Coordinates of C-alpha atoms in Angstrom, one line a residue:
Chain L
X267 CA -17.7 -2.7 -29.2
X268 CA -19.8 0.0 -27.7
X269 CA -22.3 0.3 -25.0
X270 CA -25.6 2.2 -24.5
X271 CA -25.9 3.7 -21.0
X272 CA -29.4 4.8 -19.9
X273 CA -30.5 6.5 -16.7
X274 CA -34.3 6.7 -16.0
X275 CA -35.5 9.0 -13.3
X276 CA -32.3 8.2 -11.5
X277 CA -31.6 9.5 -8.0
X278 CA -28.1 9.2 -6.3
X279 CA -26.9 9.8 -2.8
X280 CA -29.0 9.6 0.4
X281 CA -32.6 9.0 -0.3
X282 CA -33.5 11.9 2.0
X283 CA -31.4 14.5 0.3
X284 CA -30.0 13.0 -3.0
X285 CA -27.0 14.6 -4.8
X286 CA -28.8 14.0 -8.1
X287 CA -32.4 13.3 -8.7
X288 CA -34.7 12.8 -11.7
X289 CA -31.8 12.2 -14.0
X290 CA -32.9 11.0 -17.5
X291 CA -29.9 10.5 -19.7
X292 CA -29.1 8.4 -22.8
X293 CA -25.5 7.8 -23.7
X294 CA -25.5 6.7 -27.3
X295 CA -23.3 3.7 -28.2
X296 CA -20.0 5.0 -29.5
X297 CA -20.5 8.6 -28.7
X298 CA -18.4 10.9 -26.5
X299 CA -20.6 12.5 -23.9
X300 CA -19.0 15.2 -21.9
X301 CA -20.5 16.2 -18.5
X302 CA -20.0 19.6 -17.1
X303 CA -21.3 21.2 -14.0
X304 CA -20.4 23.1 -10.9
X305 CA -18.1 21.4 -8.4
X306 CA -20.0 19.4 -5.9
X307 CA -22.8 19.2 -8.5
X308 CA -22.7 15.4 -8.7
X309 CA -20.6 14.9 -11.8
X310 CA -18.3 12.3 -10.1
X311 CA -21.3 10.7 -8.4
X312 CA -23.0 10.2 -11.7
X313 CA -19.9 8.7 -13.2
X314 CA -19.4 6.4 -10.2
X315 CA -23.0 5.2 -10.5
X316 CA -22.4 4.5 -14.2
X317 CA -19.3 2.5 -13.2
X318 CA -21.4 0.5 -10.8
X319 CA -19.6 1.7 -7.7
X320 CA -22.7 3.4 -6.4
X321 CA -26.2 2.0 -6.1
X322 CA -29.0 4.2 -7.2
X323 CA -31.2 5.6 -4.5
X324 CA -34.1 5.5 -6.9
X325 CA -34.7 5.0 -10.6
X326 CA -33.0 2.8 -13.1
X327 CA -29.6 2.6 -14.6
X328 CA -29.2 0.4 -17.6
X329 CA -26.3 -0.8 -19.7
X330 CA -27.6 -2.0 -23.1
X331 CA -31.0 -2.4 -21.5
X332 CA -29.8 -4.5 -18.6
X333 CA -29.8 -3.1 -15.1
X334 CA -26.3 -2.2 -13.8
X335 CA -25.7 -4.4 -10.7
X336 CA -22.1 -3.5 -10.0
X337 CA -18.8 -2.7 -11.6
X338 CA -17.6 -4.7 -14.6
X339 CA -14.9 -4.9 -17.1
X340 CA -17.2 -3.6 -19.8
X341 CA -17.0 -0.1 -18.2
X342 CA -13.5 1.0 -17.5
X343 CA -12.9 3.9 -15.2
X344 CA -10.2 6.6 -15.4
X345 CA -9.5 8.6 -12.3
X346 CA -8.2 12.1 -12.0
X347 CA -5.1 10.9 -10.3
X348 CA -3.9 8.1 -7.9
X349 CA -5.7 5.5 -9.8
X350 CA -2.5 3.5 -10.5
X351 CA -1.2 0.9 -8.1
X352 CA 2.0 2.5 -6.9
X353 CA 3.9 -0.8 -6.4
X354 CA 3.3 -1.9 -10.0
X355 CA 5.4 -0.7 -12.8
X356 CA 3.9 0.9 -15.9
X357 CA 3.8 -2.4 -17.6
X358 CA 2.2 -4.2 -14.7
X359 CA -0.4 -1.5 -14.2
X360 CA -1.4 -1.6 -17.8
X361 CA -1.7 -5.4 -17.9
X362 CA -3.8 -5.5 -14.8
X363 CA -7.2 -5.7 -16.5
X364 CA -5.9 -8.6 -18.5
X365 CA -4.6 -10.3 -15.4
X366 CA -7.9 -9.7 -13.6
X367 CA -9.6 -11.4 -16.5
X368 CA -7.2 -14.3 -16.2
X369 CA -5.7 -13.8 -19.6
X370 CA -2.6 -16.1 -19.6
X371 CA 0.6 -14.3 -18.9
X372 CA 2.0 -15.1 -22.4
X373 CA -0.9 -13.4 -24.1
X374 CA -0.7 -10.2 -22.0
X375 CA 2.6 -9.0 -23.3
X376 CA 1.7 -8.0 -26.8
X377 CA -1.4 -5.9 -26.1
X378 CA 0.2 -4.3 -23.1
X379 CA 3.3 -3.2 -25.1
X380 CA 1.1 -2.0 -27.9
X381 CA -0.9 0.2 -25.7
X382 CA 2.1 1.5 -23.8
X383 CA 3.5 2.5 -27.2
X384 CA 0.2 4.0 -28.4
X385 CA 0.1 6.4 -25.4
X386 CA 3.7 7.4 -26.1
X387 CA 5.4 5.7 -23.1
X388 CA 7.8 3.4 -25.0
X389 CA 10.9 2.9 -22.9
X390 CA 9.1 3.8 -19.6
X391 CA 7.4 0.4 -19.1
X392 CA 9.6 -0.5 -16.1
X393 CA 9.1 2.8 -14.3
X394 CA 7.0 3.0 -11.1
X395 CA 4.1 5.5 -11.1
X396 CA 6.0 7.8 -8.7
X397 CA 8.8 8.1 -11.3
X398 CA 6.5 9.5 -13.9
X399 CA 5.1 13.0 -14.4
X400 CA 1.4 13.7 -13.9
X401 CA 0.8 13.6 -17.6
X402 CA 2.6 10.4 -18.0
X403 CA 0.6 8.8 -15.2
X404 CA -2.6 9.8 -17.0
X405 CA -1.3 8.2 -20.2
X406 CA -0.8 5.0 -18.2
X407 CA -4.3 5.2 -16.9
X408 CA -5.6 5.6 -20.4
X409 CA -3.6 2.6 -21.7
X410 CA -4.8 0.6 -18.7
X411 CA -8.4 1.6 -19.4
X412 CA -8.3 0.6 -23.0
X413 CA -6.1 -2.5 -23.0
X414 CA -9.0 -4.6 -21.9
X415 CA -11.1 -3.4 -24.8
X416 CA -14.0 -2.1 -22.7
X417 CA -17.3 -1.1 -24.3
X418 CA -17.4 2.2 -22.4
X419 CA -14.7 4.3 -20.8
X420 CA -15.8 6.6 -17.9
X421 CA -13.4 9.4 -17.2
X422 CA -13.5 11.5 -14.1
X423 CA -11.7 14.8 -14.8
X424 CA -8.8 12.8 -16.1
X425 CA -6.8 15.9 -17.2
X426 CA -8.0 18.2 -14.4
X427 CA -4.7 18.2 -12.5
X428 CA -2.5 18.8 -15.6
X429 CA -0.9 22.0 -16.8
X430 CA -2.5 23.5 -19.9
X431 CA 0.1 22.2 -22.4
X432 CA 0.1 18.7 -21.1
X433 CA -3.7 18.8 -21.0
X434 CA -3.9 19.8 -24.7
X435 CA -1.6 16.9 -25.6
X436 CA -3.7 14.5 -23.6
X437 CA -6.9 15.7 -25.3
X438 CA -5.3 15.1 -28.7
X439 CA -4.1 11.7 -27.6
X440 CA -7.6 10.7 -26.4
X441 CA -9.1 11.7 -29.7
X442 CA -6.5 9.9 -31.7
X443 CA -6.7 6.8 -29.6
X444 CA -10.5 6.8 -30.1
X445 CA -10.0 6.6 -33.8
X446 CA -8.8 3.0 -33.2
X447 CA -11.2 2.0 -30.5
X448 CA -14.7 3.3 -31.0
X449 CA -16.0 2.7 -27.5
X450 CA -18.5 4.9 -25.7
X451 CA -16.9 7.6 -23.6
X452 CA -18.4 9.5 -20.7
X453 CA -16.0 12.3 -19.9
X454 CA -16.6 14.4 -16.7
X455 CA -14.9 17.8 -16.6
X456 CA -15.4 21.2 -14.9
X457 CA -13.9 22.9 -18.0
X458 CA -16.6 23.9 -20.5
X459 CA -14.0 24.4 -23.3
X460 CA -12.7 20.9 -22.8
X461 CA -16.3 19.6 -22.8
X462 CA -17.0 21.3 -26.1
X463 CA -13.7 20.2 -27.6
X464 CA -14.1 16.5 -26.9
X465 CA -17.8 15.8 -26.8
X466 CA -20.3 14.8 -29.5
X467 CA -22.8 16.0 -26.9
X468 CA -22.4 18.0 -23.7
X469 CA -24.6 17.2 -20.7
X470 CA -24.9 20.1 -18.2
X471 CA -25.6 19.4 -14.6
X472 CA -27.4 21.9 -12.5
X473 CA -29.9 22.0 -9.7
X474 CA -29.2 18.5 -8.8
X475 CA -30.1 17.0 -12.1
X476 CA -29.2 17.0 -15.8
X477 CA -30.4 20.4 -16.8
X478 CA -29.7 20.1 -20.5
X479 CA -27.9 18.1 -23.1
X480 CA -26.5 19.9 -26.1
X481 CA -25.3 18.6 -29.4
X482 CA -22.0 20.2 -30.3
X483 CA -22.9 21.9 -33.6
X484 CA -19.7 21.3 -35.5
X485 CA -17.6 18.3 -36.4
X486 CA -14.7 17.5 -34.2
X487 CA -11.9 19.2 -36.2
X488 CA -9.5 22.1 -35.9
X489 CA -12.2 24.7 -36.7
X490 CA -14.5 23.6 -34.0
X491 CA -13.2 26.0 -31.4
X492 CA -13.9 29.0 -33.6
X493 CA -17.3 28.0 -35.0
X494 CA -19.7 30.8 -34.0
X495 CA -22.4 28.3 -33.2
X496 CA -20.0 26.5 -30.8
X497 CA -19.0 29.8 -29.3
X498 CA -22.6 30.7 -28.8
X499 CA -23.3 27.3 -27.1
X500 CA -20.2 28.0 -24.9
X501 CA -21.7 31.3 -23.7
X502 CA -25.1 29.6 -23.1
X503 CA -23.5 26.8 -21.0
X504 CA -21.3 29.2 -19.0
X505 CA -24.3 31.4 -18.4
X506 CA -26.3 28.5 -17.0
X507 CA -23.6 27.2 -14.6
Chain W
X109 CA 2.7 15.0 -27.3
X110 CA 4.8 17.1 -25.1
X111 CA 4.8 14.8 -22.2
X112 CA 6.2 11.8 -24.1
X113 CA 9.5 13.4 -24.5
X114 CA 9.6 15.0 -21.2
X115 CA 12.5 13.6 -19.1
X116 CA 11.7 11.6 -16.0
X117 CA 11.0 13.6 -12.8
X118 CA 14.1 14.6 -10.9
X119 CA 16.5 11.8 -10.3
X120 CA 16.3 12.4 -6.5
X121 CA 13.0 10.7 -6.8
X122 CA 14.5 7.3 -7.6
X123 CA 14.8 4.6 -5.0
X124 CA 18.3 3.6 -5.7
X125 CA 20.0 6.9 -5.5
X126 CA 23.3 6.4 -3.6
X127 CA 24.3 8.8 -0.9
X128 CA 27.7 10.3 -1.4
X129 CA 30.2 7.7 -0.1
X130 CA 32.3 9.8 2.3
X131 CA 29.2 10.8 4.2
X132 CA 28.0 7.2 4.6
X133 CA 31.4 6.1 5.8
X134 CA 31.5 9.0 8.2
X135 CA 28.2 8.0 9.7
X136 CA 29.4 4.4 10.1
X137 CA 32.5 5.6 11.9
X138 CA 30.4 7.7 14.3
X139 CA 28.2 4.7 15.0
X140 CA 31.2 2.4 15.7
X141 CA 32.7 5.1 17.9
X142 CA 29.5 5.5 19.9
X143 CA 29.4 1.7 20.6
X144 CA 33.1 1.7 21.5
X145 CA 32.6 4.7 23.7
X146 CA 29.8 2.9 25.6
X147 CA 31.9 -0.1 26.2
X148 CA 34.9 2.1 27.2
X149 CA 32.8 4.0 29.7
X150 CA 31.5 0.7 31.2
X151 CA 35.1 -0.5 31.5
X152 CA 36.2 2.8 33.2
X153 CA 33.3 2.9 35.7
X154 CA 33.6 -0.8 36.7
X155 CA 37.4 -1.1 36.8
X156 CA 37.6 2.0 39.0
X157 CA 34.7 0.7 41.1
X158 CA 33.0 4.0 40.9
X159 CA 30.4 4.6 43.6
X160 CA 28.2 7.6 42.9
X161 CA 24.6 7.1 43.9
X162 CA 24.5 4.1 41.7
X163 CA 27.3 1.6 42.4
X164 CA 29.5 0.1 39.7
X165 CA 31.8 -1.9 42.1
X166 CA 29.7 -5.0 41.9
X167 CA 29.4 -5.1 38.1
X168 CA 31.8 -7.1 36.1
X169 CA 34.1 -5.1 33.9
X170 CA 33.7 -5.0 30.1
X171 CA 37.0 -6.9 29.9
X172 CA 35.8 -9.7 32.3
X173 CA 32.6 -10.0 30.3
X174 CA 34.6 -10.1 27.1
X175 CA 36.8 -12.9 28.4
X176 CA 33.8 -14.9 29.6
X177 CA 32.2 -14.4 26.3
X178 CA 35.3 -15.8 24.5
X179 CA 35.3 -18.8 26.8
X180 CA 31.6 -19.5 26.2
X181 CA 31.9 -19.2 22.5
X182 CA 34.0 -22.3 22.6
X183 CA 31.4 -24.4 24.5
X184 CA 28.7 -26.5 22.8
X185 CA 26.3 -25.3 25.5
X186 CA 26.4 -21.7 24.4
X187 CA 25.5 -22.6 20.8
X188 CA 22.8 -25.0 21.9
X189 CA 21.2 -22.2 24.1
X190 CA 21.4 -19.9 21.2
X191 CA 19.8 -22.2 18.6
X192 CA 17.1 -23.2 21.1
X193 CA 16.2 -19.5 21.6
X194 CA 16.4 -18.8 17.9
X195 CA 14.2 -21.8 17.1
X196 CA 11.5 -20.7 19.6
X197 CA 11.5 -17.2 18.4
X198 CA 11.6 -18.2 14.8
X199 CA 8.6 -20.5 15.2
X200 CA 6.6 -18.1 17.4
X201 CA 7.3 -15.1 15.3
X202 CA 6.5 -16.9 12.1
X203 CA 3.2 -18.1 13.5
X204 CA 2.4 -14.7 14.8
X205 CA 3.2 -13.1 11.4
X206 CA 0.8 -15.4 9.6
X207 CA -2.0 -15.3 12.2
X208 CA -1.6 -11.6 12.9
X209 CA -1.7 -10.6 9.3
X210 CA -4.7 -12.9 8.6
X211 CA -6.7 -11.7 11.6
X212 CA -5.7 -8.1 10.9
X213 CA -7.0 -8.3 7.3
X214 CA -10.1 -10.2 8.4
X215 CA -11.1 -7.8 11.1
X216 CA -10.5 -4.8 8.8
X217 CA -12.4 -6.2 5.8
X218 CA -15.3 -8.1 7.4
X219 CA -17.8 -6.6 9.8
X220 CA -18.6 -10.1 10.9
X221 CA -15.0 -10.9 11.8
X222 CA -14.7 -7.6 13.5
X223 CA -17.7 -8.2 15.7
X224 CA -16.8 -11.8 16.5
X225 CA -13.1 -11.4 17.1
X226 CA -12.8 -7.8 18.1
X227 CA -14.1 -8.0 21.7
X228 CA -12.0 -11.1 22.6
X229 CA -8.9 -9.5 21.0
X230 CA -9.3 -6.2 22.8
X231 CA -9.8 -8.1 26.1
X232 CA -6.7 -10.3 25.7
X233 CA -4.5 -7.6 24.2
X234 CA -3.7 -5.6 27.4
X235 CA -2.5 -8.8 29.2
X236 CA 1.3 -8.9 29.0
X237 CA 2.2 -12.1 27.2
X238 CA 4.5 -13.1 30.0
X239 CA 1.5 -13.2 32.4
X240 CA 0.2 -16.0 30.2
X241 CA 2.9 -18.4 31.6
X242 CA 0.5 -20.2 33.9
X243 CA -2.0 -20.6 31.1
X244 CA 0.8 -21.9 28.8
X245 CA 1.9 -24.4 31.4
X246 CA -1.7 -25.7 31.8
X247 CA -2.5 -25.7 28.1
X248 CA 0.6 -27.3 26.7
X249 CA 2.0 -30.7 27.5
X250 CA 5.6 -29.4 27.1
X251 CA 7.4 -26.3 28.2
X252 CA 8.7 -25.9 24.7
X253 CA 5.3 -25.4 23.2
X254 CA 4.3 -23.1 25.9
X255 CA 7.3 -20.8 25.2
X256 CA 6.5 -20.7 21.5
X257 CA 2.9 -19.9 22.4
X258 CA 4.0 -17.0 24.6
X259 CA 6.4 -15.7 22.0
X260 CA 3.7 -15.9 19.3
X261 CA 1.0 -14.2 21.5
X262 CA 3.4 -11.4 22.2
X263 CA 4.2 -10.7 18.5
X264 CA 0.6 -11.4 17.4
X265 CA -1.0 -8.2 18.8
X266 CA 1.3 -5.5 17.3
X267 CA 1.2 -7.3 14.0
X268 CA -2.6 -7.7 13.9
X269 CA -3.2 -4.1 15.1
X270 CA -0.8 -2.6 12.5
X271 CA -2.3 -4.7 9.8
X272 CA -5.8 -3.7 10.7
X273 CA -4.9 0.0 10.5
X274 CA -2.9 -0.4 7.3
X275 CA -5.7 -2.3 5.6
X276 CA -8.2 0.4 6.6
X277 CA -5.8 3.1 5.3
X278 CA -5.5 1.7 1.8
X279 CA -7.0 4.3 -0.5
X280 CA -10.5 3.1 -1.7
X281 CA -9.6 4.3 -5.2
X282 CA -7.1 1.5 -5.7
X283 CA -9.9 -1.0 -4.8
X284 CA -12.3 0.8 -7.1
X285 CA -9.8 0.6 -10.0
X286 CA -9.6 -3.2 -9.7
X287 CA -13.3 -3.6 -9.2
X288 CA -14.1 -1.7 -12.4
X289 CA -11.8 -4.2 -14.2
X290 CA -14.2 -6.9 -13.0
X291 CA -12.1 -8.0 -10.0
X292 CA -13.9 -9.7 -7.2
X293 CA -13.1 -9.9 -3.5
X294 CA -10.3 -12.4 -3.8
X295 CA -8.7 -10.3 -6.6
X296 CA -9.0 -7.1 -4.6
X297 CA -7.5 -8.8 -1.6
X298 CA -4.5 -10.2 -3.6
X299 CA -3.9 -7.3 -5.9
X300 CA -4.8 -4.3 -3.7
X301 CA -5.3 -4.9 0.0
X302 CA -2.3 -7.1 0.7
X303 CA 0.3 -5.2 -1.3
X304 CA -1.2 -1.8 -0.3
X305 CA -1.2 -2.7 3.4
X306 CA 2.3 -4.2 3.3
X307 CA 4.1 -1.1 4.6
X308 CA 2.0 -1.1 7.7
X309 CA 2.3 -4.9 8.1
X310 CA 6.1 -4.5 8.0
X311 CA 5.8 -1.9 10.7
X312 CA 3.9 -4.4 12.8
X313 CA 6.5 -7.1 12.1
X314 CA 9.3 -4.8 13.3
X315 CA 7.6 -4.1 16.5
X316 CA 6.5 -7.8 16.8
X317 CA 10.0 -9.2 16.6
X318 CA 11.2 -6.9 19.3
X319 CA 8.4 -7.8 21.7
X320 CA 8.8 -11.5 21.0
X321 CA 12.5 -11.3 22.1
X322 CA 11.4 -9.8 25.3
X323 CA 8.9 -12.6 25.8
X324 CA 11.0 -15.5 24.7
X325 CA 13.7 -14.5 27.1
X326 CA 11.3 -13.9 30.0
X327 CA 9.5 -17.2 29.3
X328 CA 12.8 -19.1 29.3
X329 CA 13.7 -17.5 32.6
X330 CA 10.5 -18.6 34.1
X331 CA 9.9 -22.0 32.6
X332 CA 12.6 -22.9 30.2
X333 CA 15.2 -25.6 29.9
X334 CA 18.1 -24.4 27.8
X335 CA 17.9 -21.1 25.9
X336 CA 19.7 -17.8 26.4
X337 CA 17.1 -16.5 28.9
X338 CA 17.3 -19.7 30.9
X339 CA 21.2 -19.6 30.9
X340 CA 21.2 -15.9 31.9
X341 CA 19.0 -16.5 34.9
X342 CA 21.0 -19.6 35.8
X343 CA 24.2 -17.6 35.8
X344 CA 22.6 -15.1 38.2
X345 CA 21.5 -17.8 40.6
X346 CA 25.1 -19.1 40.9
X347 CA 26.5 -15.6 41.2
X348 CA 28.3 -15.8 37.8
X349 CA 27.9 -12.1 37.0
X350 CA 30.1 -12.1 33.9
X351 CA 27.9 -15.0 32.7
X352 CA 24.8 -12.8 33.2
X353 CA 26.3 -10.1 31.1
X354 CA 27.3 -12.6 28.4
X355 CA 23.6 -13.6 28.3
X356 CA 22.5 -10.0 28.1
X357 CA 24.9 -9.2 25.3
X358 CA 23.9 -12.3 23.4
X359 CA 20.2 -11.3 23.7
X360 CA 21.1 -7.8 22.5
X361 CA 23.0 -9.0 19.5
X362 CA 20.4 -11.6 18.5
X363 CA 17.6 -9.0 18.8
X364 CA 19.5 -6.5 16.8
X365 CA 20.3 -9.0 14.1
X366 CA 16.8 -10.4 13.8
X367 CA 15.0 -7.0 13.8
X368 CA 17.6 -5.9 11.3
X369 CA 16.7 -8.8 9.1
X370 CA 13.0 -8.1 9.4
X371 CA 13.6 -4.4 8.7
X372 CA 15.7 -5.2 5.6
X373 CA 13.2 -7.7 4.2
X374 CA 10.4 -5.2 4.8
X375 CA 12.2 -2.5 2.9
X376 CA 12.9 -4.9 0.0
X377 CA 9.2 -5.7 -0.2
X378 CA 8.1 -2.1 0.0
X379 CA 10.8 -0.7 -2.3
X380 CA 8.1 1.1 -4.3
X381 CA 7.6 3.5 -1.5
X382 CA 9.2 6.9 -2.0
X383 CA 12.6 7.0 -0.3
X384 CA 12.5 8.5 3.1
X385 CA 13.9 11.9 3.5
X386 CA 16.9 12.2 5.9
X387 CA 17.0 8.7 7.5
X388 CA 19.4 6.0 6.3
X389 CA 18.1 4.0 3.4
X390 CA 20.2 1.0 2.5
X391 CA 17.9 0.0 -0.3
X392 CA 19.7 -1.0 -3.4
X393 CA 17.5 -0.2 -6.3
X394 CA 13.9 -1.1 -6.3
X395 CA 13.8 -4.8 -5.9

C-alpha cells in the first residue's frame, strides 16, 4: 500500500508573498523522500500541505492523481513532539486511528498491541505520555501513525528534539519498521546527515522552492555513511544551504 | 534500541505519588487548629462583649449559636430548608453546567455562533443574577422555577466564559493529529476539544458553584418560601440572631461541601494533568 504524491507548480502561504512557490515534486510510491532546508524555509509548510492541512495558494497537489482536498487516513502525520493526546494512555493513543475509522473495539486490541511491541514499548501500554521519555513518545507516535496502515507517512522533524543516541536508535527503528510496511515516507529534517541516512532521495529546499532533488548514490546499508559519492553529495547539499 | 530499556522518567512525575504522611497529618492539624482558633476568637470577643470600633456585644456567642444549631438539627424544618436549597442549586447548577459548556464550545468553535450569541451574552453578563429577580418573577409561574433560573444564570457565565477560553487554548496540533487520521468535526469535538478543554471547564464549574450559592441564597431571601436563605432572613426579621448565624454557618458548610465535590470530581476527570507543584493534591492514582 503506497501512495504517489505530486506537486505541480505549487505555491503555499499567502498568495501575495508565498512561503513556497513553483514547487514541482514527485514522491514515488514506496520511496523515502527526505526534505532538508534552512529553518523557516517552508519544510513544515510543504509537509502540512501534503497532509491536507493547508490549502495550496496556487498550483496542484495530487495523491495518486487525485487532487488533495483535505486530510485523510491515507496520509498519516508524525509531529516533532506534542502530537499525542495527553489524557490517553499509550494504548489508547495508538488505537486512536482505528477508533476514528470505527473499527470495532474488539478488533483494535491485536494490531494496537502488535505495534506497541514493534516499537519496543511492551509493558508501557498503560502509561500516559507525560510518563514517557521524549524518545518513547516518538515511538508511540510512530506506532500510532502506522497502526492504521496508511499509504504514506509524513514526518515533521520527528527526531529533532531527541539526543544523539536516542535519535540513532529511532532512525534504525524507522528503517526496520519500514521493512514490514512499505508505505511512502516523506521525512522533513534540518539535519543533512539524517536526510542522507534515511532517504532514497533528498529534496533540498532553498529560495522558496525545491531547489534540487538528489538520488542518494548508495544502497541503504552500513557503508552508506562512508561512501565517497554520498560524502560528496553531503558537501554539495551543505554548500547549497 | 536504547530508549526501550530506559527506565520511566523520575517517579516524582507520577500522579499518585503520596506525600510523606507526617507532613500531611501536620497540615490537617494546622487547618483544624485555624478553624478552632476562629471559633474561639469569636467566642472570646462576643462573650466579653468587646467594643472596639466594631461592636461585638450584639452578636450571639459561638456557644449560643452552637446550641441553636443543635436544636435546629432536631427539627424537620431545618432539613426541609436544607434539601430545598440543595435541590434548587443542584438543578440550577446542573442546567448551567450543560448549557454553559455547550454555549462555550459553540461560541469558541463556530464563527456563526460567536456572532449570533456573543453580543447578547456580553450584554447580559455584567448584570448580577440577583438583579434578575423581577424578570424571574414575571417570566415564571412559580417562585421555585424563578430561583432555579437565577441560580442557573449565575453559574452559566463563569462556566461558559471558562469553557470558551479553554476550547480556544487547546493546541491546534491535537486537532490536526485527529484530522489526519480522517476524523471529522464530530470526532475532533469528542476526542480532542472536549477532553482537551476539560481542565478549563472544571475551573469554570468551580467558580460557578460558588456563585450559584450566593445567588440561590439571595434569591431565597428575596422571593423564596423555605430554603436556607429564606430561613436566615426570616430569623433576622424576628430578631433571632443565633438563628441568623445558624443559617450562615449552614450556607458556609453546604457551599464548602459542594465546591469540594465539584473540585474533587474535576480532579478525577483531569487526572492526566501533571501534578501541581506545592499545592495539596488528594488525587489517588490517575483514575
